Short mmCIF file of C-alpha atoms and ligand atoms in Angstrom, two decimals:
data_model
loop_
_atom_site.label_atom_id
_atom_site.label_comp_id
_atom_site.label_asym_id
_atom_site.label_seq_id
_atom_site.Cartn_x
_atom_site.Cartn_y
_atom_site.Cartn_z
CA MET A 1 145.89 103.32 -57.30
CA ILE A 2 143.85 100.39 -56.85
CA ARG A 3 142.72 98.02 -60.03
CA GLY A 4 139.27 95.87 -58.46
CA GLU A 5 137.36 93.02 -58.03
CA HIS A 6 139.69 91.63 -57.46
CA ARG A 7 138.81 88.63 -54.04
CA LEU A 8 141.14 89.25 -50.86
CA ASN A 9 142.22 85.94 -49.00
CA GLY A 10 144.93 85.08 -46.63
CA ASP A 11 146.68 86.84 -43.12
CA VAL A 12 146.82 90.29 -41.96
CA MET A 13 148.44 90.87 -38.99
CA ILE A 14 146.60 93.55 -37.19
CA SER A 15 149.20 96.95 -35.40
CA GLY A 16 149.50 98.20 -32.19
CA ALA A 17 146.32 100.89 -31.95
CA LYS A 18 147.28 104.17 -33.40
CA ASN A 19 144.12 105.60 -30.68
CA ALA A 20 145.97 104.22 -27.35
CA VAL A 21 149.46 105.15 -28.34
CA VAL A 22 149.12 108.72 -29.38
CA ALA A 23 147.64 108.93 -25.46
CA ILE A 24 150.84 106.47 -24.01
CA ILE A 25 153.48 108.81 -26.03
CA PRO A 26 152.49 111.72 -24.21
CA ALA A 27 151.53 109.96 -20.89
CA ALA A 28 155.38 108.63 -20.89
CA ILE A 29 156.11 112.49 -20.03
CA LEU A 30 154.54 111.58 -16.66
CA ALA A 31 157.72 108.81 -16.06
CA GLU A 32 160.22 109.85 -14.44
CA GLY A 33 162.72 107.41 -16.53
CA VAL A 34 162.31 105.09 -19.30
CA CYS A 35 159.30 103.70 -20.97
CA VAL A 36 159.22 101.08 -23.38
CA ILE A 37 156.52 101.27 -25.58
CA ASP A 38 156.34 97.81 -27.57
CA ASN A 39 153.76 96.85 -30.58
CA LEU A 40 154.13 100.19 -31.57
CA PRO A 41 152.17 100.85 -35.23
CA ARG A 42 154.70 102.64 -37.26
CA ILE A 43 151.88 105.81 -39.11
CA GLU A 44 152.72 109.31 -39.35
CA ASP A 45 151.00 110.65 -36.18
CA VAL A 46 153.38 108.20 -34.01
CA ARG A 47 156.32 109.35 -35.33
CA SER A 48 154.85 113.18 -35.00
CA LEU A 49 154.56 112.22 -31.58
CA GLU A 50 158.17 110.62 -31.40
CA ASP A 51 159.98 114.69 -32.53
CA THR A 52 157.05 116.42 -30.29
CA LEU A 53 158.43 115.00 -27.14
CA THR A 54 162.17 114.94 -27.88
CA LYS A 55 162.40 118.68 -29.21
CA LEU A 56 160.54 119.01 -25.07
CA GLY A 57 163.68 117.03 -24.03
CA ALA A 58 162.57 113.38 -23.57
CA VAL A 59 164.68 110.79 -25.94
CA CYS A 60 163.51 108.62 -27.93
CA GLU A 61 164.72 105.53 -29.25
CA LEU A 62 163.25 103.47 -31.69
CA ILE A 63 164.65 100.34 -30.24
CA ASP A 64 163.14 97.88 -33.21
CA GLU A 65 161.35 98.38 -35.80
CA ARG A 66 158.08 98.43 -33.48
CA THR A 67 159.71 98.76 -29.79
CA LEU A 68 160.52 102.47 -28.48
CA MET A 69 162.83 104.09 -25.68
CA VAL A 70 161.10 107.29 -24.04
CA ASP A 71 163.54 108.95 -21.35
CA SER A 72 161.30 111.87 -20.13
CA THR A 73 163.74 112.12 -17.38
CA ASN A 74 165.26 115.00 -17.85
CA ILE A 75 162.32 117.21 -19.41
CA LYS A 76 161.88 120.68 -18.50
CA ASP A 77 160.84 122.15 -21.40
CA PHE A 78 156.87 123.12 -20.44
CA HIS A 79 156.32 124.72 -24.02
CA ALA A 80 154.66 122.54 -26.56
CA THR A 81 153.75 125.47 -29.65
CA PHE A 82 155.88 124.06 -32.35
CA ASP A 83 154.75 122.82 -35.73
CA SER A 84 155.28 119.52 -35.12
CA VAL A 85 152.61 119.54 -31.96
CA ARG A 86 149.64 121.02 -34.50
CA LYS A 87 150.29 118.06 -36.62
CA ILE A 88 148.78 115.12 -34.76
CA ARG A 89 145.16 115.84 -33.26
CA ALA A 90 145.82 114.10 -30.48
CA SER A 91 148.14 116.68 -29.42
CA TYR A 92 145.83 117.33 -26.89
CA TYR A 93 147.04 114.53 -23.75
CA LEU A 94 150.27 117.22 -23.89
CA MET A 95 148.11 119.29 -22.10
CA GLY A 96 147.18 116.73 -18.95
CA ALA A 97 150.80 114.79 -19.18
CA LEU A 98 152.39 119.12 -19.06
CA LEU A 99 150.58 119.78 -16.32
CA ALA A 100 150.23 117.12 -14.04
CA ARG A 101 154.49 116.87 -14.34
CA PHE A 102 155.52 120.19 -14.22
CA GLY A 103 151.96 122.29 -12.70
CA GLU A 104 152.43 124.00 -16.10
CA ALA A 105 151.81 123.61 -20.07
CA GLU A 106 151.83 125.47 -23.11
CA VAL A 107 150.29 123.47 -26.15
CA ALA A 108 149.35 124.56 -29.93
CA LEU A 109 146.03 122.70 -30.49
CA PRO A 110 145.75 121.42 -33.86
CA GLY A 111 144.57 123.50 -36.68
CA GLY A 112 141.69 122.77 -39.32
CA CYS A 113 139.24 119.83 -38.32
CA ASN A 114 138.33 117.75 -41.22
CA PHE A 115 135.01 116.74 -40.26
CA GLY A 116 133.68 119.54 -38.32
CA SER A 117 133.90 121.45 -34.73
CA ARG A 118 136.21 118.87 -32.46
CA PRO A 119 136.17 120.58 -29.19
CA ILE A 120 138.24 120.45 -25.76
CA ASN A 121 135.80 121.79 -23.81
CA LEU A 122 134.99 118.78 -21.55
CA HIS A 123 138.72 118.20 -21.24
CA LEU A 124 139.28 121.77 -20.14
CA LYS A 125 136.67 121.92 -17.17
CA GLY A 126 137.93 118.83 -15.93
CA PHE A 127 141.81 120.47 -16.12
CA ARG A 128 139.75 123.63 -13.55
CA ASP A 129 137.76 120.98 -11.58
CA LEU A 130 140.99 119.42 -11.29
CA GLY A 131 142.46 123.35 -9.25
CA ALA A 132 144.58 124.21 -12.69
CA GLU A 133 143.85 127.67 -14.14
CA VAL A 134 143.15 127.15 -17.89
CA TYR A 135 144.35 130.13 -20.71
CA GLU A 136 142.88 130.48 -24.40
CA ASP A 137 144.58 132.17 -26.32
CA THR A 138 142.19 132.02 -30.05
CA GLU A 139 144.43 134.67 -31.63
CA SER A 140 147.73 132.09 -31.67
CA GLY A 141 145.50 129.03 -31.29
CA ILE A 142 147.84 128.52 -28.05
CA ILE A 143 146.56 127.07 -24.25
CA ARG A 144 147.73 127.57 -21.75
CA LEU A 145 147.68 126.00 -18.10
CA LYS A 146 149.05 126.11 -14.15
CA ALA A 147 148.39 125.24 -10.90
CA ASP A 148 149.94 125.40 -7.72
CA LYS A 149 148.64 122.06 -6.90
CA LEU A 150 145.78 119.80 -7.78
CA VAL A 151 143.26 118.24 -5.78
CA GLY A 152 141.00 115.19 -7.03
CA THR A 153 137.78 116.51 -7.17
CA ASN A 154 134.63 114.10 -8.89
CA ILE A 155 134.15 115.21 -12.30
CA PHE A 156 130.72 114.44 -14.17
CA LEU A 157 131.76 114.81 -18.13
CA ASP A 158 128.47 115.86 -20.06
CA THR A 159 129.91 113.79 -23.20
CA ALA A 160 131.42 110.22 -22.91
CA SER A 161 134.54 111.74 -24.39
CA VAL A 162 137.56 109.01 -25.37
CA GLY A 163 140.36 111.75 -24.74
CA ALA A 164 138.80 114.14 -22.19
CA THR A 165 138.05 110.76 -20.18
CA ILE A 166 142.26 110.44 -20.82
CA ASN A 167 143.32 113.08 -20.32
CA ILE A 168 141.52 114.11 -17.22
CA MET A 169 143.19 110.85 -16.54
CA LEU A 170 146.71 111.97 -17.24
CA ALA A 171 146.03 114.59 -15.13
CA ALA A 172 144.24 113.46 -12.02
CA VAL A 173 147.21 110.45 -11.74
CA ARG A 174 149.43 113.21 -10.11
CA ALA A 175 146.19 115.40 -7.84
CA GLU A 176 146.09 115.34 -4.38
CA GLY A 177 143.85 113.06 -3.52
CA VAL A 178 140.74 110.50 -5.01
CA THR A 179 139.86 111.87 -8.64
CA THR A 180 136.46 110.75 -9.50
CA ILE A 181 135.21 110.87 -13.41
CA GLU A 182 131.86 110.20 -13.56
CA ASN A 183 130.09 109.68 -17.35
CA ALA A 184 133.49 108.55 -18.33
CA ALA A 185 134.19 106.77 -22.06
CA LYS A 186 134.55 103.23 -22.29
CA GLU A 187 137.05 102.51 -25.11
CA PRO A 188 139.49 100.35 -25.49
CA HIS A 189 141.89 102.69 -25.70
CA ILE A 190 140.71 103.74 -22.35
CA VAL A 191 141.23 100.83 -20.54
CA ASP A 192 144.65 100.28 -22.41
CA THR A 193 145.72 104.05 -20.91
CA ALA A 194 144.99 103.06 -17.80
CA ASN A 195 146.90 99.82 -17.70
CA PHE A 196 149.90 101.69 -19.15
CA LEU A 197 149.33 104.79 -15.96
CA ASN A 198 149.15 101.33 -12.58
CA MET A 199 152.01 99.86 -14.78
CA LEU A 200 154.11 102.96 -13.72
CA GLY A 201 153.05 102.87 -10.58
CA CYS A 202 149.74 105.23 -10.70
CA LYS A 203 146.15 103.94 -8.93
CA VAL A 204 144.10 104.02 -11.34
CA LYS A 205 140.53 101.85 -10.99
CA GLY A 206 137.37 100.94 -13.73
CA ALA A 207 138.97 102.18 -16.35
CA GLY A 208 136.59 100.33 -18.71
CA THR A 209 133.25 101.70 -16.84
CA ASP A 210 131.32 104.95 -16.66
CA VAL A 211 132.65 105.56 -13.22
CA ILE A 212 136.69 105.67 -12.92
CA ARG A 213 138.59 106.05 -9.60
CA ILE A 214 141.85 107.79 -9.60
CA THR A 215 144.85 108.01 -6.59
CA GLY A 216 147.03 110.79 -6.45
CA VAL A 217 150.77 109.59 -6.65
CA ASP A 218 153.66 111.73 -5.37
CA HIS A 219 155.79 109.16 -8.08
CA ILE A 220 156.08 107.95 -11.06
CA HIS A 221 158.33 105.99 -12.30
CA GLY A 222 159.29 104.07 -15.75
CA GLY A 223 158.33 100.49 -17.12
CA GLU A 224 157.21 98.94 -20.31
CA TYR A 225 154.66 97.45 -21.74
CA MET A 226 153.09 96.42 -25.54
CA ILE A 227 150.49 98.06 -26.85
CA ILE A 228 146.47 96.55 -28.03
CA PRO A 229 145.61 95.56 -31.36
CA ASP A 230 143.79 97.97 -32.93
CA GLN A 231 140.24 97.74 -33.19
CA ILE A 232 139.38 100.13 -35.87
CA GLU A 233 142.11 98.96 -38.67
CA ALA A 234 141.01 95.29 -38.28
CA GLY A 235 137.66 96.18 -38.70
CA THR A 236 138.15 98.45 -42.10
CA TYR A 237 140.46 94.35 -43.39
CA MET A 238 137.18 92.68 -42.44
CA MET A 239 135.29 94.59 -44.04
CA ALA A 240 137.60 94.87 -47.37
CA SER A 241 136.91 90.86 -46.63
CA ALA A 242 133.17 91.33 -46.91
CA ILE A 243 133.17 93.51 -49.81
CA CYS A 244 135.88 92.00 -52.31
CA GLY A 245 135.23 87.76 -51.12
CA GLY A 246 136.96 86.01 -50.69
CA SER A 247 138.64 84.68 -46.78
CA VAL A 248 141.44 86.99 -44.53
CA THR A 249 142.04 86.22 -41.94
CA VAL A 250 143.37 89.80 -39.07
CA ARG A 251 145.13 88.70 -36.61
CA ASN A 252 146.82 89.88 -32.98
CA ILE A 253 143.31 91.12 -32.22
CA ILE A 254 140.98 91.34 -29.40
CA PRO A 255 138.00 89.50 -30.88
CA LYS A 256 136.24 90.83 -28.30
CA HIS A 257 136.83 95.04 -29.57
CA MET A 258 134.91 93.16 -32.63
CA ASP A 259 131.34 91.94 -31.50
CA SER A 260 129.01 95.26 -33.15
CA LEU A 261 130.92 95.32 -36.59
CA SER A 262 130.99 91.58 -36.59
CA ALA A 263 127.46 90.78 -35.76
CA LYS A 264 126.22 93.37 -38.15
CA LEU A 265 128.67 91.38 -40.46
CA LYS A 266 127.08 88.16 -39.51
CA GLU A 267 123.26 89.77 -40.42
CA MET A 268 125.18 90.98 -43.89
CA GLY A 269 125.58 87.69 -44.71
CA CYS A 270 129.15 86.62 -44.32
CA VAL A 271 130.55 83.47 -41.63
CA ILE A 272 132.26 85.06 -39.23
CA GLU A 273 135.01 82.75 -37.46
CA GLU A 274 136.32 83.77 -33.94
CA GLY A 275 139.18 82.29 -32.03
CA ASP A 276 141.30 83.77 -28.99
CA ASP A 277 143.34 86.00 -31.51
CA TYR A 278 141.92 86.28 -34.14
CA ILE A 279 138.70 86.27 -36.01
CA THR A 280 138.27 85.20 -40.11
CA VAL A 281 135.68 86.52 -41.64
CA THR A 282 134.19 84.52 -45.30
CA SER A 283 131.96 85.77 -48.12
CA THR A 284 130.45 85.34 -51.50
CA GLY A 285 130.61 89.48 -51.48
CA LYS A 286 127.14 89.04 -52.13
CA LEU A 287 126.03 90.86 -48.95
CA THR A 288 122.45 91.68 -48.01
CA ALA A 289 121.83 95.74 -46.45
CA THR A 290 121.41 96.33 -42.22
CA ASN A 291 121.15 98.83 -40.55
CA VAL A 292 124.02 100.19 -38.65
CA LYS A 293 124.06 103.33 -36.10
CA THR A 294 127.29 104.57 -34.26
CA MET A 295 127.65 104.44 -30.42
CA VAL A 296 130.52 104.78 -27.89
CA TYR A 297 132.05 101.62 -26.72
CA PRO A 298 131.16 98.95 -26.52
CA GLY A 299 128.87 100.14 -30.35
CA PHE A 300 129.43 100.46 -33.46
CA PRO A 301 132.90 102.43 -33.32
CA THR A 302 132.76 106.26 -35.74
CA ASP A 303 135.84 105.33 -36.45
CA LEU A 304 134.77 101.96 -39.25
CA GLN A 305 131.43 103.87 -39.86
CA PRO A 306 132.46 105.19 -43.75
CA GLN A 307 134.11 101.77 -44.54
CA MET A 308 131.03 100.25 -43.26
CA ALA A 309 128.87 103.20 -45.36
CA ALA A 310 131.33 101.57 -48.74
CA VAL A 311 130.11 97.99 -47.39
CA LEU A 312 126.31 99.02 -47.16
CA CYS A 313 126.06 100.27 -50.81
CA LYS A 314 127.71 97.37 -52.73
CA ALA A 315 124.58 95.63 -50.32
CA ASN A 316 121.70 94.13 -50.66
CA GLY A 317 118.66 96.69 -50.88
CA THR A 318 118.08 100.00 -48.86
CA SER A 319 120.66 101.06 -45.82
CA LYS A 320 120.25 103.52 -42.83
CA LEU A 321 123.24 104.92 -41.25
CA ILE A 322 122.96 106.95 -38.23
CA GLU A 323 125.94 109.48 -36.33
CA THR A 324 125.64 109.52 -33.40
CA VAL A 325 129.06 110.43 -32.24
CA TRP A 326 130.19 113.93 -34.35
CA GLU A 327 127.70 115.89 -35.91
CA ASN A 328 129.08 115.96 -39.22
CA ARG A 329 130.99 112.97 -40.24
CA PHE A 330 129.36 112.70 -43.31
CA GLN A 331 132.42 114.61 -45.82
CA TYR A 332 133.25 112.30 -48.87
CA VAL A 333 129.47 111.31 -49.05
CA ASP A 334 130.05 112.87 -52.42
CA GLU A 335 133.18 111.51 -52.70
CA LEU A 336 132.28 107.56 -52.34
CA ASN A 337 129.07 109.08 -54.60
CA LYS A 338 131.89 108.60 -56.98
CA PHE A 339 131.70 105.16 -57.20
CA GLY A 340 128.35 104.85 -58.97
CA CYS A 341 127.14 104.50 -55.07
CA LYS A 342 123.70 105.86 -54.31
CA MET A 343 124.48 107.62 -50.99
CA ASP A 344 122.22 111.08 -49.79
CA VAL A 345 122.15 112.25 -46.53
CA SER A 346 119.66 114.26 -44.45
CA GLY A 347 122.04 115.58 -41.05
CA THR A 348 122.65 112.42 -39.40
CA ILE A 349 121.14 109.52 -40.87
CA ALA A 350 122.80 108.09 -44.35
CA THR A 351 120.17 106.37 -47.04
CA ILE A 352 121.85 103.52 -49.24
CA GLU A 353 120.72 102.07 -51.89
CA GLY A 354 122.74 99.38 -53.02
CA VAL A 355 124.35 98.60 -56.24
CA PRO A 356 125.91 95.74 -58.56
CA GLU A 357 129.33 97.85 -59.11
CA PHE A 358 131.55 99.93 -58.54
CA ILE A 359 132.64 102.12 -61.14
CA GLY A 360 136.62 102.28 -60.74
CA THR A 361 137.28 107.11 -60.90
CA GLU A 362 139.23 109.64 -59.35
CA VAL A 363 138.48 109.91 -55.82
CA PHE A 364 140.26 112.02 -51.93
CA ALA A 365 140.23 110.55 -49.02
CA THR A 366 139.22 114.45 -47.15
CA ASP A 367 140.75 112.83 -43.82
CA LEU A 368 142.89 108.79 -41.88
CA ARG A 369 138.68 106.96 -42.43
CA ALA A 370 136.74 108.30 -45.07
CA GLY A 371 140.81 107.91 -47.10
CA ALA A 372 140.26 104.03 -45.31
CA ALA A 373 136.73 103.47 -47.22
CA MET A 374 137.41 105.24 -51.00
CA VAL A 375 140.29 101.83 -50.80
CA ILE A 376 137.18 99.58 -49.66
CA ALA A 377 135.07 101.49 -52.29
CA GLY A 378 138.61 100.47 -54.95
CA LEU A 379 138.94 97.33 -54.41
CA ALA A 380 135.64 96.91 -54.94
CA ALA A 381 135.39 98.54 -58.22
CA LYS A 382 135.65 97.20 -61.95
CA GLY A 383 138.60 99.35 -63.59
CA GLU A 384 140.25 102.46 -62.07
CA THR A 385 140.89 103.85 -59.03
CA LYS A 386 143.47 106.87 -57.80
CA ILE A 387 142.76 108.05 -54.66
CA GLY A 388 144.97 111.19 -53.74
CA ASN A 389 145.87 112.79 -50.21
CA THR A 390 146.69 109.38 -49.14
CA ARG A 391 148.92 111.35 -46.23
CA PHE A 392 145.31 110.81 -44.39
CA ILE A 393 145.84 107.88 -44.77
CA ASP A 394 148.98 107.11 -43.10
CA ARG A 395 147.92 109.14 -40.33
CA GLY A 396 146.47 105.91 -38.92
CA TYR A 397 147.56 102.47 -41.29
CA GLU A 398 150.46 101.13 -41.75
CA HIS A 399 151.75 99.48 -45.02
CA ILE A 400 148.40 99.84 -45.49
CA GLU A 401 149.49 98.93 -49.84
CA GLU A 402 151.58 96.35 -48.85
CA LYS A 403 149.04 94.62 -46.23
CA LEU A 404 146.06 94.47 -49.17
CA ARG A 405 148.69 93.08 -51.17
CA ALA A 406 149.58 90.15 -49.40
CA LEU A 407 145.80 89.16 -49.89
CA GLY A 408 145.50 89.40 -53.03
CA ALA A 409 144.70 93.00 -53.59
CA ASN A 410 146.37 94.61 -56.81
CA ILE A 411 147.26 98.32 -55.58
CA GLU A 412 149.74 100.62 -55.83
CA ARG A 413 151.39 103.43 -54.42
CA ILE A 414 152.12 105.91 -57.24
CA ARG A 415 153.73 108.38 -55.47
CA ASP A 416 153.95 109.53 -52.05
N1 EPU B 501 132.89 116.23 -27.26
C1 EPU B 501 132.56 117.92 -26.75
N2 EPU B 501 133.38 118.76 -25.62
C2 EPU B 501 134.57 117.89 -25.65
C3 EPU B 501 135.30 116.44 -26.24
C4 EPU B 501 133.98 115.86 -27.20
O1 EPU B 501 131.53 117.92 -27.09
O2 EPU B 501 135.37 118.53 -24.67
C5 EPU B 501 132.37 115.61 -28.40
C6 EPU B 501 132.96 116.12 -29.30
O3 EPU B 501 131.99 116.92 -30.32
C7 EPU B 501 131.54 114.72 -30.22
C8 EPU B 501 132.57 113.51 -29.08
O4 EPU B 501 132.60 114.41 -27.87
O5 EPU B 501 130.56 114.52 -30.58
C9 EPU B 501 133.22 112.79 -28.64
O6 EPU B 501 134.05 113.38 -28.90
P1 EPU B 501 135.32 112.47 -28.45
O7 EPU B 501 135.95 113.65 -27.24
O8 EPU B 501 135.29 111.11 -27.77
O9 EPU B 501 136.65 112.68 -29.63
P2 EPU B 501 138.15 112.33 -29.63
O10 EPU B 501 138.35 112.00 -28.23
O11 EPU B 501 138.63 113.98 -29.70
C10 EPU B 501 138.40 110.13 -30.11
C11 EPU B 501 139.40 109.08 -31.25
C12 EPU B 501 138.43 109.55 -32.67
C13 EPU B 501 136.72 109.11 -31.95
C14 EPU B 501 135.93 109.76 -31.32
C15 EPU B 501 134.83 108.43 -31.07
C16 EPU B 501 141.26 109.88 -30.72
C17 EPU B 501 142.93 110.87 -30.90
N3 EPU B 501 140.79 109.94 -31.18
O12 EPU B 501 138.29 111.39 -30.21
O13 EPU B 501 139.70 108.97 -33.62
O14 EPU B 501 136.02 109.25 -33.91
O15 EPU B 501 136.86 109.24 -29.94
O16 EPU B 501 135.12 107.07 -30.65
O17 EPU B 501 141.87 109.35 -29.62
C18 EPU B 501 140.75 108.16 -35.98
O18 EPU B 501 141.23 107.32 -34.93
O19 EPU B 501 139.91 108.56 -36.65
C19 EPU B 501 139.48 109.36 -34.91
C20 EPU B 501 139.17 110.17 -35.05
#
């Protein structure tokens, strides 16, 4: 429940990156030893992964609220087919990690997608190129992989897929010889996963560019690692500040990761001040329309597209919002328009006529980032907004209502 139209002021600490940690926890399966993972976000996806690794035979213990110890030394099971695996979309990373560790894996895939089709053909092609046999049981939704040995090779990705890039990296660290991934994705969490692997003794070079070279190693040990800050969580609070007006400093971030958003917010009339590990967004709440196109990193992230839609709906003038990564990521539009917004979608292009005022309403989160967009709209709306399906939001945002309340928002959780 949000009572909107409060200006936001103050500091917000950004948590560890969801899309890095959901790759790094499965990557810890590769280590025959203890991994200590720091700056852990306390979000639902992390809890589901802890549960999954424990069921596989790893020991997962929270050393403190932000630090997870994973000891995979005694993992013997490569059948990740139980229900908790289906809860998380990133369960696909168990394939690469289990295949590399055991030469065999059975992984249940997540069920229905929340914004259209989310194929994994490039992941599977990569595993086949490395020498694995891949069997897809479409009836049970289980993928089986087997390889007597994995052998390094050249893999060209048709699309710069984040998941395929990371999954192939996870499998290739134990392959014989050198694997090259061309047209690799460059998102910050790819660099973070590569840094984690290198800290464990793997040899991954070039992450963050579009060619990654991995030289296989025989042994992978444990180690201690700090997850990077969450670019998308930071961007969500920056946009909340822009739409509500006020001055919010997002702390514990890497400002460079925010360049595409900072540039847009400046264009829209916000003042952006950048330090080593923080950005302050100061806004009058009066914004100007602009055009935004989602792109792979370093372009504008698709995971900030729904939140940006909410902000553009309040900006003066007509904006275009173009989605190029996911063909069906505008499923939230009817919900957003309940606030009195004027967003019209044709294919992958949305046209938005800014309105001067949002009216509080009852809406549902249709997925994680769409849920964040509803929160942003609710914060800017006159009167009361109720948001249902908050479990989607909890998958990726830690204590969102507490963080917003500390900035002056009137928001409470009525029911879990
Ligand atoms: N694609 C294929 N084949 C594949 C894989 C992807 O055609 O085998 C296509 C997809 O259909 C899509 C494009 O490639 O059009 C990009 O997909 P990608 O594989 O990069 O996405 P992903 O790895 O499944 C991750 C994030 C998403 C984020 C995308 C794009 C994780 C766990 N998820 O998904 O995050 O939208 O990259 O940046 O890292 C979110 O956090 O809300 C979220 C959805």
